[in-house]
Short mmCIF file of C-alpha atoms and ligand atoms in Angstrom, two decimals:
data_model
loop_
_atom_site.label_atom_id
_atom_site.label_comp_id
_atom_site.label_asym_id
_atom_site.label_seq_id
_atom_site.Cartn_x
_atom_site.Cartn_y
_atom_site.Cartn_z
CA MET A 10 42.56 16.60 2.25
CA ILE A 11 40.80 14.97 5.19
CA ILE A 12 42.05 12.08 7.28
CA VAL A 13 39.57 10.13 9.40
CA LYS A 14 40.73 7.64 11.98
CA PRO A 15 37.78 5.62 13.27
CA LYS A 16 37.97 2.61 15.56
CA PHE A 17 36.80 0.37 12.72
CA THR A 18 37.01 0.83 8.96
CA MET A 19 34.63 -1.43 7.01
CA PRO A 20 35.70 -1.21 3.36
CA CYS A 21 32.81 -3.49 2.20
CA ASP A 22 35.04 -5.57 -0.07
CA GLU A 23 34.06 -9.09 -1.12
CA ASN A 24 35.86 -10.70 1.87
CA PHE A 25 34.34 -8.26 4.31
CA THR A 26 37.62 -7.25 5.91
CA VAL A 27 37.36 -5.02 8.99
CA LEU A 28 40.35 -2.79 9.72
CA GLU A 29 40.96 -1.82 13.35
CA ASP A 30 42.61 1.54 14.21
CA GLY A 31 43.39 2.31 10.57
CA ALA A 32 42.72 5.62 8.82
CA VAL A 33 41.40 6.87 5.49
CA ALA A 34 42.72 9.93 3.62
CA PHE A 35 40.46 11.51 1.01
CA ASP A 36 39.58 14.56 -1.01
CA GLU A 37 36.97 14.04 -3.72
CA ARG A 38 38.30 10.51 -3.99
CA ILE A 39 39.87 8.14 -1.51
CA GLN A 40 43.64 8.73 -1.64
CA ALA A 41 44.90 6.15 0.83
CA VAL A 42 43.88 3.63 3.47
CA GLY A 43 46.50 2.88 6.08
CA GLU A 44 48.20 3.80 9.35
CA ALA A 45 47.11 7.22 10.68
CA GLU A 46 50.54 8.64 11.58
CA GLU A 47 52.00 7.57 8.27
CA LEU A 48 49.10 9.24 6.39
CA ARG A 49 49.45 12.45 8.45
CA LYS A 50 53.10 12.63 7.48
CA ARG A 51 52.31 11.92 3.86
CA TYR A 52 49.50 14.53 3.66
CA GLU A 53 50.85 17.39 5.72
CA GLY A 54 48.20 20.03 6.43
CA ALA A 55 45.32 17.56 6.08
CA GLN A 56 42.41 17.97 8.51
CA PHE A 57 42.55 15.11 11.01
CA PHE A 58 39.63 13.58 12.91
CA GLU A 59 39.81 10.72 15.35
CA TYR A 60 36.73 8.74 16.49
CA PRO A 61 37.62 6.00 18.99
CA ASP A 62 34.05 4.66 19.07
CA ALA A 63 33.05 4.87 15.40
CA VAL A 64 32.70 2.76 12.28
CA LEU A 65 33.62 4.29 8.91
CA ALA A 66 31.89 2.60 5.98
CA PRO A 67 31.08 3.37 2.35
CA ALA A 68 27.88 5.45 2.43
CA PHE A 69 24.69 3.59 1.53
CA ILE A 70 23.12 3.73 -1.92
CA ASN A 71 19.33 3.58 -2.06
CA PRO A 72 18.63 2.90 -5.75
CA HIS A 73 14.83 3.08 -5.63
CA VAL A 74 12.68 5.71 -3.95
CA HIS A 75 9.51 7.55 -5.07
CA LEU A 76 9.95 10.94 -3.38
CA GLU A 77 6.77 12.38 -4.87
CA PHE A 78 4.81 10.01 -2.60
CA SER A 79 6.51 11.32 0.54
CA ALA A 80 3.30 12.92 1.88
CA ASN A 81 1.58 9.54 2.18
CA LYS A 82 0.84 8.08 5.55
CA THR A 83 -2.64 6.56 5.57
CA SER A 84 -4.07 7.37 2.13
CA LEU A 85 -3.16 4.10 0.41
CA VAL A 86 -4.56 0.63 0.92
CA TYR A 87 -2.13 -2.21 1.81
CA GLY A 88 -2.43 -5.99 1.60
CA ASP A 89 -3.48 -6.50 -2.02
CA PHE A 90 -1.58 -5.11 -4.99
CA LEU A 91 -4.61 -4.19 -7.11
CA GLU A 92 -6.39 -2.53 -4.18
CA TRP A 93 -3.21 -0.54 -3.58
CA LEU A 94 -2.99 0.40 -7.26
CA SER A 95 -6.63 1.59 -7.26
CA SER A 96 -5.88 3.69 -4.18
CA VAL A 97 -2.81 5.17 -5.92
CA ILE A 98 -4.89 6.16 -8.91
CA ALA A 99 -7.48 7.78 -6.62
CA SER A 100 -4.91 9.64 -4.48
CA ARG A 101 -1.81 10.26 -6.54
CA GLY A 102 -2.85 13.74 -7.66
CA ALA A 103 -3.51 14.87 -4.10
CA LEU A 104 -0.40 13.09 -2.75
CA SER A 105 1.91 14.67 -5.31
CA GLN A 106 0.39 18.11 -4.58
CA ALA A 107 1.00 17.59 -0.87
CA ALA A 108 4.60 16.53 -1.52
CA ASN A 109 5.91 20.08 -1.84
CA LYS A 110 9.58 21.05 -1.86
CA ASP A 111 9.84 21.01 1.94
CA VAL A 112 8.27 17.55 2.24
CA ILE A 113 10.62 16.16 -0.39
CA ALA A 114 13.69 17.87 1.05
CA SER A 115 12.85 16.47 4.46
CA ALA A 116 12.41 12.96 2.99
CA ILE A 117 15.87 13.28 1.44
CA LYS A 118 17.31 14.44 4.79
CA THR A 119 15.90 11.34 6.46
CA MET A 120 17.79 9.18 3.97
CA GLN A 121 20.98 11.23 4.39
CA ARG A 122 20.84 11.05 8.18
CA SER A 123 20.75 7.28 7.86
CA GLY A 124 23.99 7.26 5.85
CA VAL A 125 22.70 7.41 2.27
CA ALA A 126 25.02 9.38 -0.05
CA SER A 127 23.43 8.28 -3.34
CA PHE A 128 19.89 7.50 -4.31
CA GLY A 129 17.88 6.61 -7.37
CA ALA A 130 14.78 8.83 -7.51
CA VAL A 131 11.91 7.43 -9.60
CA SER A 132 10.19 10.61 -10.73
CA SER A 133 6.64 10.39 -12.09
CA PHE A 134 5.90 14.09 -12.57
CA GLY A 135 9.20 15.97 -12.13
CA GLY A 136 7.98 17.55 -8.87
CA ASP A 137 11.09 16.22 -7.10
CA LEU A 138 13.61 17.58 -9.64
CA ASP A 139 14.71 20.76 -7.76
CA ALA A 140 14.96 19.09 -4.37
CA CYS A 141 16.99 16.25 -5.86
CA ALA A 142 19.35 18.52 -7.80
CA ASN A 143 19.96 20.71 -4.72
CA CYS A 144 20.31 18.11 -1.97
CA GLY A 145 24.10 17.78 -1.86
CA GLY A 146 23.81 14.02 -2.39
CA ARG A 147 24.52 11.94 -5.47
CA VAL A 148 21.32 11.38 -7.46
CA VAL A 149 20.39 9.17 -10.39
CA PHE A 150 17.12 10.71 -11.55
CA PHE A 151 14.84 8.14 -13.22
CA ASN A 152 12.30 9.96 -15.37
CA GLU A 153 9.28 7.66 -15.47
CA ILE A 154 7.38 6.74 -18.62
CA LEU A 155 4.08 4.82 -18.59
CA GLY A 156 0.74 4.56 -20.42
CA THR A 157 -1.00 1.96 -22.57
CA ASN A 158 -3.64 4.07 -24.28
CA GLU A 159 -2.76 4.04 -28.00
CA ALA A 160 -4.49 7.38 -28.59
CA ALA A 161 -2.30 9.11 -26.02
CA LEU A 162 1.09 7.60 -26.90
CA GLU A 163 2.44 10.66 -28.68
CA GLN A 164 1.33 13.03 -25.92
CA ASN A 165 2.80 10.70 -23.32
CA LEU A 166 6.15 10.55 -25.04
CA ALA A 167 6.22 14.34 -25.47
CA ASN A 168 5.50 14.74 -21.76
CA PHE A 169 8.29 12.29 -20.85
CA THR A 170 10.72 14.02 -23.23
CA ALA A 171 9.99 17.42 -21.65
CA ARG A 172 10.68 16.02 -18.16
CA PHE A 173 13.80 14.26 -19.38
CA ASP A 174 15.10 17.46 -21.00
CA ALA A 175 14.44 19.43 -17.81
CA SER A 176 16.49 16.85 -15.88
CA LEU A 177 19.30 17.05 -18.49
CA GLU A 178 19.64 20.75 -17.70
CA ARG A 179 20.54 19.85 -14.13
CA LYS A 180 23.18 17.25 -15.10
CA SER A 181 26.31 17.59 -12.94
CA PRO A 182 28.91 15.35 -11.30
CA LEU A 183 26.33 14.69 -8.57
CA PHE A 184 23.19 14.53 -10.70
CA THR A 185 22.65 11.99 -13.48
CA PRO A 186 19.49 11.91 -15.65
CA ALA A 187 18.13 8.39 -16.25
CA VAL A 188 14.97 6.56 -17.37
CA SER A 189 12.28 4.51 -15.65
CA VAL A 190 10.02 2.25 -17.72
CA HIS A 191 7.28 1.83 -15.13
CA SER A 192 6.21 -1.81 -15.64
CA PRO A 193 5.06 -4.39 -18.20
CA TYR A 194 1.37 -3.97 -17.22
CA SER A 195 1.44 -0.17 -17.51
CA THR A 196 3.82 0.74 -20.35
CA HIS A 197 3.09 0.33 -24.04
CA PRO A 198 5.94 -1.36 -25.97
CA ASP A 199 6.26 1.71 -28.24
CA LEU A 200 6.84 3.93 -25.21
CA ALA A 201 9.24 1.39 -23.67
CA ALA A 202 11.14 1.12 -26.97
CA ALA A 203 11.42 4.91 -27.30
CA ALA A 204 12.71 5.31 -23.76
CA LEU A 205 15.13 2.40 -24.15
CA ASN A 206 16.46 3.78 -27.41
CA LEU A 207 17.16 7.06 -25.65
CA ALA A 208 18.93 5.09 -22.89
CA ARG A 209 21.04 3.19 -25.47
CA GLU A 210 21.94 6.36 -27.39
CA ARG A 211 22.96 8.27 -24.29
CA GLY A 212 24.27 5.44 -22.12
CA LEU A 213 21.62 6.02 -19.43
CA VAL A 214 20.78 3.73 -16.54
CA VAL A 215 17.23 2.34 -16.57
CA SER A 216 14.94 1.24 -13.77
CA THR A 217 11.75 -0.79 -14.06
CA HIS A 218 9.19 -2.52 -11.82
CA PHE A 219 8.93 -6.24 -12.65
CA MET A 220 6.96 -9.18 -11.31
CA GLU A 221 5.83 -7.50 -8.14
CA SER A 222 2.52 -9.34 -7.73
CA GLU A 223 1.02 -12.71 -8.60
CA TYR A 224 -1.53 -10.73 -10.64
CA GLU A 225 1.29 -9.47 -12.84
CA LYS A 226 2.65 -13.00 -13.28
CA SER A 227 -0.68 -14.54 -14.39
CA TRP A 228 -1.41 -11.54 -16.62
CA LEU A 229 1.92 -11.74 -18.43
CA GLU A 230 1.99 -15.52 -18.59
CA GLY A 231 -1.58 -16.09 -19.77
CA GLY A 232 -3.65 -12.91 -19.86
CA THR A 233 -5.62 -14.14 -16.84
CA GLY A 234 -6.20 -13.19 -13.18
CA GLY A 235 -7.07 -9.94 -11.42
CA PHE A 236 -5.38 -7.66 -13.95
CA LYS A 237 -7.84 -8.85 -16.63
CA GLU A 238 -10.75 -7.34 -14.73
CA TRP A 239 -8.78 -4.40 -13.35
CA LEU A 240 -7.37 -3.26 -16.71
CA GLY A 241 -10.72 -4.13 -18.36
CA LYS A 242 -12.25 -1.18 -16.50
CA PHE A 243 -10.11 1.16 -18.60
CA ASN A 244 -9.98 -0.87 -21.82
CA PRO A 245 -12.27 -3.88 -22.30
CA ALA A 246 -9.96 -5.15 -25.06
CA ALA A 247 -6.85 -5.06 -22.84
CA ARG A 248 -4.39 -7.90 -23.39
CA PRO A 249 -0.90 -8.48 -22.10
CA LEU A 250 1.69 -6.47 -24.02
CA TYR A 251 4.63 -8.73 -23.15
CA THR A 252 5.49 -12.13 -21.79
CA PRO A 253 7.91 -12.09 -18.84
CA SER A 254 10.79 -13.03 -21.12
CA SER A 255 9.84 -10.64 -23.98
CA PHE A 256 9.77 -7.81 -21.41
CA VAL A 257 13.25 -8.61 -20.06
CA ALA A 258 14.50 -8.98 -23.65
CA MET A 259 13.60 -5.33 -24.32
CA PHE A 260 16.37 -4.34 -21.89
CA ALA A 261 19.17 -6.21 -23.72
CA GLY A 262 22.43 -4.25 -23.62
CA VAL A 263 21.03 -1.63 -21.18
CA ARG A 264 22.15 -1.27 -17.56
CA THR A 265 18.84 -1.92 -15.79
CA LEU A 266 17.60 -2.27 -12.23
CA PHE A 267 14.61 -4.66 -12.10
CA THR A 268 12.72 -3.72 -8.95
CA HIS A 269 10.83 -6.37 -6.92
CA CYS A 270 11.05 -9.61 -9.01
CA VAL A 271 9.18 -11.35 -6.17
CA TRP A 272 7.30 -13.60 -8.61
CA VAL A 273 10.16 -14.30 -11.06
CA ASP A 274 10.91 -18.01 -11.27
CA ASP A 275 13.37 -17.92 -14.14
CA PHE A 276 16.25 -15.46 -14.13
CA SER A 277 17.83 -16.89 -17.32
CA GLY A 278 17.03 -13.74 -19.36
CA PHE A 279 18.96 -11.51 -16.95
CA ASP A 280 22.32 -10.20 -18.10
CA ARG A 281 24.59 -10.89 -15.13
CA GLU A 282 26.77 -7.86 -15.91
CA LEU A 283 24.16 -5.22 -16.72
CA HIS A 284 20.98 -6.35 -14.99
CA SER A 285 20.42 -6.23 -11.25
CA LEU A 286 17.54 -6.88 -8.86
CA THR A 287 16.38 -4.13 -6.52
CA HIS A 288 14.81 -5.68 -3.45
CA CYS A 289 12.31 -3.64 -1.41
CA ALA A 290 11.44 -5.90 1.52
CA VAL A 291 8.98 -3.65 3.37
CA SER A 292 7.16 -2.73 0.18
CA ASN A 293 6.86 -6.40 -0.76
CA ARG A 294 5.51 -7.22 2.69
CA LEU A 295 2.79 -4.62 2.24
CA LEU A 296 1.86 -5.18 -1.42
CA SER A 297 3.14 -8.49 -2.77
CA LYS A 298 1.66 -11.22 -0.56
CA ARG A 299 5.06 -12.89 -0.27
CA THR A 300 8.69 -11.91 -0.01
CA LEU A 301 11.51 -12.35 -2.47
CA ASN A 302 13.28 -15.69 -2.12
CA LEU A 303 16.65 -14.05 -1.55
CA ARG A 304 18.52 -17.38 -1.51
CA THR A 305 17.15 -18.40 -4.92
CA ALA A 306 18.02 -15.01 -6.43
CA LEU A 307 21.56 -15.14 -4.99
CA ASP A 308 22.02 -18.72 -6.18
CA ALA A 309 20.96 -17.63 -9.67
CA GLY A 310 23.92 -15.24 -9.63
CA VAL A 311 21.84 -12.09 -9.91
CA SER A 312 23.36 -8.99 -8.31
CA ILE A 313 21.04 -7.72 -5.54
CA ASN A 314 20.68 -4.17 -4.28
CA ILE A 315 18.37 -2.87 -1.53
CA GLY A 316 15.79 -0.12 -2.00
CA THR A 317 13.27 1.50 0.30
CA ASP A 318 10.68 2.16 -2.44
CA GLY A 319 8.65 5.26 -1.53
CA LEU A 320 6.45 6.16 1.42
CA SER A 321 3.74 4.89 -0.93
CA SER A 322 4.65 1.43 0.33
CA ASN A 323 6.90 1.97 3.32
CA ILE A 324 6.76 3.53 6.76
CA SER A 325 10.30 4.95 6.75
CA LEU A 326 12.97 6.24 4.40
CA ASN A 327 15.64 5.68 7.04
CA PHE A 328 17.81 3.17 5.17
CA LEU A 329 18.88 1.46 8.42
CA ASP A 330 15.20 0.74 9.13
CA GLU A 331 14.99 -1.00 5.76
CA LEU A 332 18.12 -3.05 6.51
CA ARG A 333 16.70 -4.07 9.91
CA ALA A 334 13.44 -5.10 8.25
CA ASN A 335 15.44 -7.23 5.83
CA LEU A 336 17.21 -8.92 8.74
CA LEU A 337 13.85 -9.84 10.27
CA ILE A 338 12.01 -10.75 7.06
CA HIS A 339 14.67 -13.14 5.69
CA ALA A 340 14.58 -15.39 8.71
CA ASP A 341 16.04 -18.39 6.85
CA PHE A 342 19.52 -16.76 6.88
CA ASP A 343 22.10 -16.69 9.64
CA PRO A 344 21.92 -13.07 10.89
CA LEU A 345 25.62 -12.28 10.47
CA GLU A 346 25.79 -13.87 7.02
CA LEU A 347 22.70 -11.85 6.00
CA ALA A 348 24.11 -8.61 7.46
CA LYS A 349 27.19 -8.94 5.23
CA ILE A 350 25.05 -9.69 2.16
CA LEU A 351 22.85 -6.65 2.93
CA LEU A 352 25.78 -4.29 3.40
CA LEU A 353 27.47 -5.42 0.19
CA SER A 354 24.15 -5.10 -1.62
CA SER A 355 23.70 -1.55 -0.29
CA THR A 356 27.19 -0.36 -1.24
CA LYS A 357 29.36 -2.13 -3.84
CA ASN A 358 26.52 -3.91 -5.68
CA ALA A 359 24.30 -0.84 -5.79
CA ALA A 360 27.17 1.31 -7.08
CA ASN A 361 27.64 -1.12 -9.94
CA ALA A 362 23.90 -1.17 -10.63
CA LEU A 363 23.77 2.66 -10.83
CA ASN A 364 27.12 2.89 -12.61
CA LEU A 365 28.72 4.95 -9.81
CA ASP A 366 32.44 4.77 -9.02
CA ALA A 367 31.69 4.50 -5.29
CA GLY A 368 30.46 1.93 -2.76
CA GLU A 369 33.82 0.76 -1.43
CA ILE A 370 36.61 2.17 0.72
CA LYS A 371 39.44 1.65 -1.71
CA THR A 372 42.05 4.00 -3.18
CA GLY A 373 40.66 5.79 -6.21
CA LYS A 374 36.95 5.38 -5.39
CA LEU A 375 34.76 8.46 -4.82
CA ALA A 376 34.85 9.47 -1.16
CA ASP A 377 31.19 8.76 -0.34
CA LEU A 378 31.60 7.80 3.31
CA ALA A 379 29.47 7.53 6.42
CA LEU A 380 30.60 7.48 10.04
CA TYR A 381 28.52 5.84 12.80
CA GLY A 382 29.28 6.30 16.51
CA GLY A 383 28.61 4.02 19.48
CA PHE A 384 30.70 0.98 18.59
CA ALA A 385 33.65 1.27 21.03
CA ASP A 386 33.04 -2.15 22.55
CA ALA A 387 31.99 -4.01 19.42
CA ASP A 388 33.62 -7.23 18.35
CA ALA A 389 35.08 -6.77 14.83
CA ALA A 390 33.72 -10.14 13.71
CA GLN A 391 30.12 -9.17 14.61
CA LEU A 392 30.38 -5.58 13.38
CA PRO A 393 28.29 -5.90 10.16
CA LEU A 394 25.37 -7.22 12.21
CA MET A 395 25.86 -4.76 15.08
CA LEU A 396 25.93 -1.82 12.69
CA ILE A 397 22.57 -2.75 11.15
CA LEU A 398 21.01 -3.53 14.54
CA HIS A 399 22.23 -0.48 16.48
CA ALA A 400 22.96 2.43 14.19
CA LYS A 401 20.04 4.85 14.12
CA GLY A 402 21.83 7.39 11.96
CA CYS A 403 25.24 8.57 10.89
CA GLU A 404 27.39 11.12 12.69
CA ARG A 405 29.01 12.42 9.50
CA LEU A 406 28.28 11.93 5.81
CA PHE A 407 30.70 12.78 3.01
CA VAL A 408 29.68 12.86 -0.63
CA GLY A 409 32.63 13.14 -3.00
CA GLY A 410 34.66 14.25 0.03
CA ALA A 411 32.30 17.15 0.82
CA GLU A 412 30.36 16.96 4.05
CA VAL A 413 26.57 16.90 3.84
CA ASN A 414 25.28 18.48 6.99
CA SER A 415 22.87 15.78 7.75
CA ASN A 416 21.93 17.07 11.20
CA ASP A 417 20.71 20.53 10.24
O1 MCF B 20 7.16 0.34 -6.29
C1 MCF B 20 5.91 0.69 -5.79
C2 MCF B 20 4.90 -0.36 -6.19
N1 MCF B 20 4.89 -0.62 -7.60
C3 MCF B 20 4.69 0.31 -8.58
N2 MCF B 20 4.73 1.61 -8.52
C4 MCF B 20 4.99 2.42 -7.50
C5 MCF B 20 5.49 2.07 -6.23
N3 MCF B 20 5.48 3.15 -5.44
C6 MCF B 20 5.05 4.15 -6.19
N4 MCF B 20 4.74 3.74 -7.41
C7 MCF B 20 4.21 4.67 -8.43
C8 MCF B 20 4.75 4.47 -9.82
O2 MCF B 20 5.95 5.17 -10.00
O3 MCF B 20 2.84 4.46 -8.53
C9 MCF B 20 2.37 4.67 -9.86
C10 MCF B 20 3.61 4.96 -10.72
O4 MCF B 20 3.71 6.31 -10.97
C11 MCF B 20 1.61 3.41 -10.25
S1 MCF B 20 0.99 3.34 -11.91
C12 MCF B 20 -0.26 4.51 -11.97
FE1 FE B 21 8.75 1.45 -6.80
#
């Protein structure tokens, strides 16, 4: 048993309570939140740590990252989605080759140093499987399926099944195999249906990219726009394989994270319990021409979580950098109000999206906790904002009560 007594405990509950001079006792799960001396008496022999300048919070959950693109710095073109996509097709072989085990392990460390205990890895080739299974963090491993060429469907499915089976072999309390249906412009309905059936049978979480660009919107809504020409290069007879609503309908009854949704103007097909929106603000700034209207999505009652996406469309996998970018990008919000929304999105909401029993400091939850120093003089009322603005990394990170040595 471990007892941590920080200056501030931020449970990340709906009311955003901040506890001053309290303590948290935990092993794999949180056993109690209360007064330090009382907990020390109750759990005799527990290790005790006191941090008079620190904030203890639920560790962050980054539900969407492409680790196989971690070697990218300047190889991809930003500003226009189709130019980016062409550059991905030209460079993805070389980029995934360059993203060896060390590169991927170091990308994971960057996330962990920023307080991320759990992440959703979108895996295109399986090259990130070992690093993910061995990282000490909690991983939901989204095996990606894509392809529209009818002649290659069987081969594509066999390839996906082999990667999925390899991920199943690594299943553990910290590692959960899952499925990614890449997008409506890139994935044949037969492949999507096969992957979604697997998800239904096995109760897997699913991730998909949806309505990221205006090109995608005009393609799905009317078969027009830049995708007509772009896809025409590969198949002159290309036509949209879904409408926006028929695509969302495929995911009925399946816990799904819809990433981006920048160009969605009707959320009525979203299941408020099972479907969530993963927002990647930096990625959208670089690829999507506009940013998500966060207020509209929140008003529609859709649960939001915050992802970094990969270094294919970001400059940093430090989760605090992504939160700071969100604070600056969504300038129509009051900063403190937005800070609370972002922290809830990155903990409790994301845990629900990924089906993890974590994301909150509450008795019974998994002890996925992060401790950030440097807040001795902070005002409790401003703490959510100050944490996002000033924390560069965490001092300690616990995953299921076990410390991940994030500074080695
Ligand atoms: O989320 C971003 C932008 N949207 C779509 N895909 C990706 C992103 N970052 C990496 N990707 C990958 C995706 O997983 O790029 C490929 C897929 O393998 C594009 S389709 C050839
Ligand atoms: Fe992505």
